[in-house]
Coordinates of C-alpha atoms and ligand atoms in Angstrom, one line a residue:
M5 CA -0.5 15.0 16.9
Q6 CA -1.4 11.5 15.8
V7 CA 1.3 8.9 14.7
V8 CA 0.1 6.1 12.7
Y9 CA 2.6 3.1 13.5
D10 CA 2.7 -0.7 13.2
P11 CA 5.1 -2.9 14.7
R12 CA 5.6 -5.3 11.8
H13 CA 8.0 -3.1 10.2
V14 CA 10.5 -5.3 12.4
L15 CA 9.8 -8.0 9.9
H16 CA 11.7 -6.3 7.7
D17 CA 15.7 -6.9 9.0
P18 CA 18.1 -8.0 6.7
V19 CA 21.9 -8.0 8.3
T20 CA 24.1 -7.2 5.1
E21 CA 24.0 -4.5 2.4
V22 CA 26.7 -4.2 -0.8
Q23 CA 27.7 -1.1 -1.1
Y24 CA 30.7 -0.8 -3.9
G25 CA 30.9 -4.2 -3.5
V26 CA 31.6 -4.1 0.0
P27 CA 29.3 -6.4 2.2
M28 CA 28.6 -4.2 5.2
P29 CA 26.1 -4.3 8.3
M30 CA 22.5 -2.7 7.2
Y31 CA 22.5 0.7 7.9
E32 CA 18.3 0.5 7.4
V33 CA 17.5 -0.9 10.6
P34 CA 14.8 -1.9 13.1
A35 CA 16.1 0.4 15.6
R36 CA 15.6 3.5 13.5
A37 CA 11.8 3.2 13.6
E38 CA 11.8 2.3 17.5
S39 CA 14.1 5.2 18.2
I40 CA 11.9 7.6 16.9
R41 CA 8.8 5.9 18.5
A42 CA 10.5 6.4 22.1
A43 CA 11.1 9.9 21.4
L44 CA 7.7 10.5 20.5
L45 CA 6.3 8.3 23.4
A46 CA 8.3 10.7 25.8
D47 CA 6.4 13.7 24.5
D48 CA 2.4 14.4 25.3
S49 CA 2.6 16.0 22.1
F50 CA 2.2 12.8 20.3
S51 CA -0.5 10.0 20.4
F52 CA -0.4 7.0 18.5
A53 CA -3.1 5.4 16.2
D54 CA -2.8 1.9 14.5
P55 CA -3.0 1.6 10.6
V56 CA -5.8 0.0 9.2
G57 CA -5.5 -2.5 5.9
H58 CA -6.0 -0.9 2.6
G59 CA -5.7 -3.6 0.5
L60 CA -3.4 -3.9 -2.9
G61 CA -5.3 -1.0 -4.5
P62 CA -3.4 2.0 -3.4
V63 CA 0.0 0.0 -4.2
T64 CA -0.8 -0.9 -7.7
A65 CA -2.1 2.1 -8.2
V66 CA 1.5 3.5 -8.2
H67 CA 3.2 0.0 -8.9
H68 CA 3.5 -2.1 -11.8
E69 CA 1.4 -5.5 -11.2
G70 CA 4.3 -7.4 -12.0
L71 CA 6.6 -5.9 -9.0
V72 CA 3.6 -6.2 -6.5
R73 CA 3.4 -10.1 -7.6
F74 CA 7.3 -10.8 -7.5
L75 CA 7.5 -9.3 -4.2
G76 CA 4.5 -11.1 -2.8
E77 CA 5.9 -14.6 -3.7
A78 CA 9.9 -13.9 -3.7
W79 CA 11.0 -15.4 -0.4
G80 CA 8.9 -18.3 -1.1
L81 CA 10.9 -18.9 -4.8
W82 CA 13.8 -18.3 -3.0
R83 CA 12.8 -20.7 0.1
A84 CA 12.3 -23.2 -2.8
R85 CA 16.0 -23.1 -4.6
G86 CA 17.4 -24.0 -0.7
G87 CA 17.8 -19.7 0.0
G88 CA 17.7 -19.4 4.0
G89 CA 18.6 -22.5 4.5
S90 CA 22.3 -23.5 3.9
M91 CA 22.6 -20.1 1.8
P92 CA 22.5 -16.7 3.6
P93 CA 19.1 -15.7 4.9
Q94 CA 18.4 -13.0 2.1
F95 CA 17.9 -12.7 -1.2
M96 CA 19.2 -9.7 -3.6
P97 CA 20.7 -9.9 -7.5
D98 CA 23.6 -10.5 -8.8
T99 CA 22.4 -9.4 -12.1
V100 CA 20.6 -6.4 -13.1
L101 CA 18.7 -5.3 -16.1
H102 CA 20.9 -2.6 -17.5
P103 CA 19.3 -0.3 -20.4
A104 CA 22.5 -0.8 -22.5
M105 CA 22.3 -4.7 -22.6
R106 CA 19.3 -4.6 -24.8
E107 CA 19.9 -1.5 -26.2
G108 CA 18.2 -1.4 -29.8
M109 CA 16.3 -4.8 -29.4
G110 CA 13.7 -3.5 -27.1
E111 CA 12.4 -4.8 -24.0
A112 CA 13.8 -7.7 -22.2
P113 CA 11.0 -10.3 -21.0
E114 CA 10.7 -11.4 -17.2
P115 CA 12.4 -14.5 -16.7
S116 CA 10.8 -17.2 -15.1
A117 CA 14.1 -18.1 -12.6
A118 CA 13.7 -16.4 -9.4
V119 CA 17.1 -15.0 -9.7
G120 CA 16.6 -13.5 -12.7
R121 CA 13.3 -12.1 -11.8
I122 CA 14.9 -10.2 -8.9
G123 CA 17.3 -8.5 -11.1
Y124 CA 14.4 -7.6 -13.3
W125 CA 12.3 -6.0 -10.8
C126 CA 15.4 -4.8 -8.3
W127 CA 17.9 -1.7 -9.4
E128 CA 20.6 -1.9 -6.8
T129 CA 22.5 -4.3 -4.0
M130 CA 21.3 -2.4 -0.8
T131 CA 18.1 -4.0 -0.3
P132 CA 18.1 -7.7 0.4
L133 CA 14.7 -9.5 1.2
V134 CA 13.9 -11.6 4.0
A135 CA 11.2 -13.6 5.0
G136 CA 9.2 -10.8 6.3
S137 CA 9.9 -8.1 3.5
Y138 CA 6.8 -8.0 1.7
Q139 CA 4.5 -8.3 4.8
A140 CA 6.7 -4.9 6.7
A141 CA 6.5 -3.0 3.4
R142 CA 2.8 -3.9 3.0
A143 CA 2.1 -2.7 6.7
A144 CA 4.1 0.6 5.9
V145 CA 1.9 1.3 2.9
D146 CA -1.3 1.0 5.4
V147 CA 0.3 3.3 7.8
A148 CA 0.7 5.8 5.2
L149 CA -2.7 5.5 3.6
T150 CA -4.1 5.6 7.3
A151 CA -2.3 8.7 8.1
A152 CA -3.6 10.3 4.8
D153 CA -7.1 9.1 6.2
L154 CA -6.6 11.3 9.4
L155 CA -5.9 13.9 7.4
L156 CA -8.8 13.6 5.0
A157 CA -11.0 13.4 8.4
G158 CA -9.6 17.1 9.6
D159 CA -6.5 16.8 11.3
A160 CA -4.1 19.7 10.4
A161 CA -0.9 17.3 10.5
V162 CA -0.4 13.4 10.9
Y163 CA 3.2 11.3 10.9
G164 CA 3.3 8.4 9.4
L165 CA 5.8 6.1 10.9
A166 CA 7.3 3.7 8.6
R167 CA 9.7 2.0 7.5
P168 CA 11.7 0.6 5.4
P169 CA 11.4 3.9 3.0
G170 CA 10.3 4.2 -0.1
H171 CA 10.7 7.1 -2.2
H172 CA 13.2 5.2 -4.3
C173 CA 11.0 3.0 -5.9
P174 CA 9.7 3.8 -9.1
R175 CA 6.5 2.4 -10.7
S176 CA 8.1 -0.7 -12.0
A177 CA 11.5 -1.6 -9.7
F178 CA 12.2 -1.6 -5.8
G179 CA 15.4 -0.6 -4.3
G180 CA 17.4 2.2 -2.0
Y181 CA 16.3 0.1 1.1
G182 CA 12.2 0.3 0.3
L183 CA 9.9 -2.4 -1.4
F184 CA 6.8 0.0 -1.9
N185 CA 6.9 3.9 -2.4
Y186 CA 4.5 4.4 0.3
S187 CA 5.0 8.3 0.1
A188 CA 3.7 7.9 -3.8
A189 CA 0.7 5.8 -2.6
A190 CA -0.5 8.2 -0.2
S191 CA 0.2 11.2 -2.4
A192 CA -1.9 9.4 -5.4
Y193 CA -4.7 8.5 -2.5
L194 CA -4.9 11.8 -1.4
A195 CA -5.0 13.6 -4.9
D196 CA -8.0 11.0 -5.8
R197 CA -9.6 12.6 -3.3
V198 CA -8.8 16.4 -2.8
G199 CA -7.2 17.5 -6.5
R200 CA -3.7 18.9 -6.2
V201 CA -1.5 17.7 -3.9
A202 CA 2.4 18.6 -3.4
V203 CA 5.3 16.3 -2.3
L204 CA 8.0 17.9 -0.4
D205 CA 11.2 15.6 -0.1
V206 CA 13.7 16.7 2.3
D207 CA 15.2 13.3 2.6
Y208 CA 19.3 13.7 2.0
H209 CA 19.1 11.8 -1.0
H210 CA 16.7 12.5 -4.3
G211 CA 13.6 10.3 -4.2
N212 CA 13.8 9.2 -7.7
G213 CA 10.9 6.7 -7.2
T214 CA 8.8 9.2 -6.3
Q215 CA 10.1 11.9 -8.8
Q216 CA 9.5 8.8 -11.9
I217 CA 5.7 7.9 -10.9
F218 CA 4.5 11.7 -10.9
Y219 CA 7.0 13.0 -14.0
H220 CA 4.5 13.4 -16.1
R221 CA 1.4 14.6 -13.7
A222 CA 0.5 18.2 -13.2
D223 CA -1.7 17.4 -10.1
V224 CA 0.8 16.2 -8.0
L225 CA 4.1 18.6 -7.4
Y226 CA 7.3 16.9 -6.8
V227 CA 9.8 19.3 -4.7
S228 CA 13.2 17.7 -3.6
L229 CA 16.2 19.2 -1.7
H230 CA 18.9 16.5 -1.8
G231 CA 22.6 16.0 -2.4
D232 CA 23.8 16.7 -5.8
P233 CA 23.4 13.2 -7.9
D234 CA 26.8 14.5 -9.5
R235 CA 28.3 12.8 -6.1
A236 CA 25.3 11.4 -4.0
F237 CA 23.1 8.2 -4.5
P238 CA 20.9 7.8 -6.3
Y239 CA 23.3 9.2 -9.2
F240 CA 21.4 8.8 -12.2
I241 CA 18.3 11.0 -11.2
G242 CA 17.7 14.3 -9.2
W243 CA 19.6 17.0 -11.7
A244 CA 18.4 20.7 -11.5
G245 CA 17.3 20.3 -15.4
E246 CA 14.7 17.7 -14.2
R247 CA 11.3 19.5 -14.5
G248 CA 8.3 16.9 -15.5
A249 CA 7.3 16.2 -19.2
G250 CA 4.4 16.3 -21.2
P251 CA 1.2 17.7 -18.8
G252 CA 3.9 17.3 -16.0
E253 CA 6.3 19.9 -17.5
G254 CA 7.0 22.2 -14.6
F255 CA 5.8 20.3 -11.9
T256 CA 9.2 18.6 -10.6
L257 CA 11.9 20.8 -9.0
N258 CA 15.1 19.8 -7.8
L259 CA 17.4 21.5 -5.8
P260 CA 20.4 19.5 -5.4
L261 CA 22.6 20.4 -2.8
P262 CA 26.5 20.6 -1.8
A263 CA 28.5 18.4 0.6
G264 CA 28.8 20.2 3.7
C265 CA 25.7 22.3 3.5
T266 CA 25.3 24.2 6.4
N267 CA 21.8 25.0 8.0
D268 CA 21.6 28.6 6.5
R269 CA 22.6 27.2 3.0
Y270 CA 19.7 24.7 3.6
L271 CA 16.9 27.1 5.0
A272 CA 17.8 29.4 1.8
A273 CA 16.9 26.3 -0.3
L274 CA 14.2 25.5 1.9
D275 CA 12.4 28.7 1.2
T276 CA 12.8 28.3 -2.8
A277 CA 11.2 24.9 -2.5
L278 CA 8.3 26.4 -0.3
E279 CA 7.7 29.0 -2.9
R280 CA 7.3 26.5 -5.8
V281 CA 4.9 24.7 -3.1
A282 CA 2.7 27.5 -2.4
E283 CA 2.1 28.7 -5.9
H284 CA 1.1 25.0 -6.7
S285 CA -2.2 26.0 -4.8
A286 CA -2.3 21.9 -3.6
A287 CA -5.3 20.8 -0.7
A288 CA -2.8 18.7 0.8
L289 CA 1.2 18.5 1.4
V290 CA 3.1 15.2 2.0
V291 CA 6.4 15.6 3.6
S292 CA 9.0 12.8 2.6
L293 CA 10.8 13.4 5.8
G294 CA 14.4 11.8 5.7
L295 CA 16.6 13.0 8.4
D296 CA 20.1 11.8 6.6
T297 CA 20.7 15.4 6.2
Y298 CA 21.9 15.3 9.6
G299 CA 25.6 16.2 10.5
Q300 CA 26.7 12.9 11.9
D301 CA 24.9 10.5 9.2
P302 CA 27.1 8.1 8.0
I303 CA 26.0 7.7 4.9
A304 CA 25.6 11.4 3.7
D305 CA 27.4 14.7 4.0
F306 CA 25.5 17.7 4.9
A307 CA 26.3 19.4 8.2
L308 CA 22.5 20.2 9.7
S309 CA 22.1 20.3 13.9
T310 CA 18.9 19.2 15.4
D311 CA 17.8 22.7 16.2
V312 CA 17.3 23.6 12.5
Y313 CA 15.0 20.8 12.1
H314 CA 12.6 22.8 14.6
E315 CA 13.0 25.9 12.1
V316 CA 12.4 23.5 9.1
G317 CA 9.0 22.3 10.5
R318 CA 8.1 25.9 11.8
R319 CA 8.8 26.9 8.0
V320 CA 6.7 24.0 6.4
A321 CA 3.8 24.9 8.9
G322 CA 3.9 28.6 7.6
L323 CA 2.5 27.0 4.4
G324 CA -1.0 26.6 6.1
L325 CA -1.9 22.9 4.1
P326 CA -2.8 19.8 5.7
T327 CA 0.6 18.1 6.0
L328 CA 0.8 14.6 6.0
V329 CA 4.6 13.7 7.2
L330 CA 5.7 10.2 6.1
Q331 CA 9.0 9.0 7.7
E332 CA 11.9 8.4 4.8
G333 CA 15.5 7.8 5.6
G334 CA 18.0 8.8 8.5
Y335 CA 20.9 6.6 9.6
F336 CA 22.5 7.9 12.4
V337 CA 20.3 6.5 15.0
P338 CA 21.4 7.7 18.7
K339 CA 19.6 11.1 17.3
L340 CA 17.3 10.0 15.0
G341 CA 14.3 10.2 17.4
E342 CA 15.1 13.4 18.6
N343 CA 15.6 15.1 15.3
A344 CA 12.2 13.6 14.3
R345 CA 10.6 14.9 17.5
T346 CA 12.2 18.6 17.1
W347 CA 11.2 18.5 13.7
L348 CA 7.5 17.7 14.3
R349 CA 7.5 20.3 17.2
G350 CA 8.5 22.7 14.9
L351 CA 5.7 22.0 12.6
L352 CA 3.0 21.8 15.2
G353 CA 4.0 25.4 16.3
R354 CA 5.6 23.7 19.8
P355 CA 8.5 25.3 21.6
L356 CA 12.0 23.8 20.5
D357 CA 12.4 21.3 23.5
L358 CA 15.9 19.9 22.9
R359 CA 16.6 16.6 25.2
P360 CA 19.8 15.1 25.5
T361 CA 20.6 11.9 23.8
P362 CA 19.7 8.9 25.6
G363 CA 22.3 6.6 27.1
Ligands
ZN13 ZN1 17.9 9.4 2.5

């Protein structure tokens, strides 16, 4: 299996996120991708390829031009205010545009001040920008699109090893650790070229950004298994009753799952998801591969074990669709590489081959 990877992901390396008002070390760190890279390099089932630049077109195909413009200039604007000098070397909002602020008064204009603009375009407090964030995010999109090109050229399955994850980014905002929704960009890119596409999002967290981007479309099906938003981030989206709207009615399927979700419970929900994907008659499948469903993940509450990832990959392969796998979450770094390798080996039809955790 070809693996597309770009070392520029390390340019996005903020140190502090804020959860429920508490500053804490980032969970979404460069070591995540490097642990996966190391595990795949040690397995001759995988070979590495470099990404090719695809320009901004596929980014603005799924994101508001104003968001893309802001992210392109955000760090320069912050530096001009003194940020990164005597101020902390990262930039995040203190004020976010809550819909209730302007209820009944129409949309807010985008302010001109950088600190106002970041609250206009960002929706939470866990995605600080640093000097290299935009470059890393653009590289991640190119990883996804290059992997899509390899799929279009005839590969049965391709893996894009990218970060920061993008599935929490809707059309007109960034957040949820990510800047650009590369799974959505690749899905739209594939849909333009092959017609119907299915997105299977197996990250622990609901991919609110991907759902929003395709909510009104019938050609791109979005199916997600995730922690119930009643208790799990991103809280306000991912409910079972959300099924798409307009022409997209019936083309979103959410399968919220309980805390402590076991391997068996998960596989039963996966079968429901795969049935819906099979009905879609897609020409290609995009998997948003989050491995924060793992039992030891520090920011999630499922109870999956490494061996079940092999079975999940095997069942996804049973669809018989050209499959683009794009890395999203997964925060227990000591097992992340092995979990990804096991999932991908299942997809490839290679035998389960559990290896001890390095170190
Ligand atoms: Zn996640």
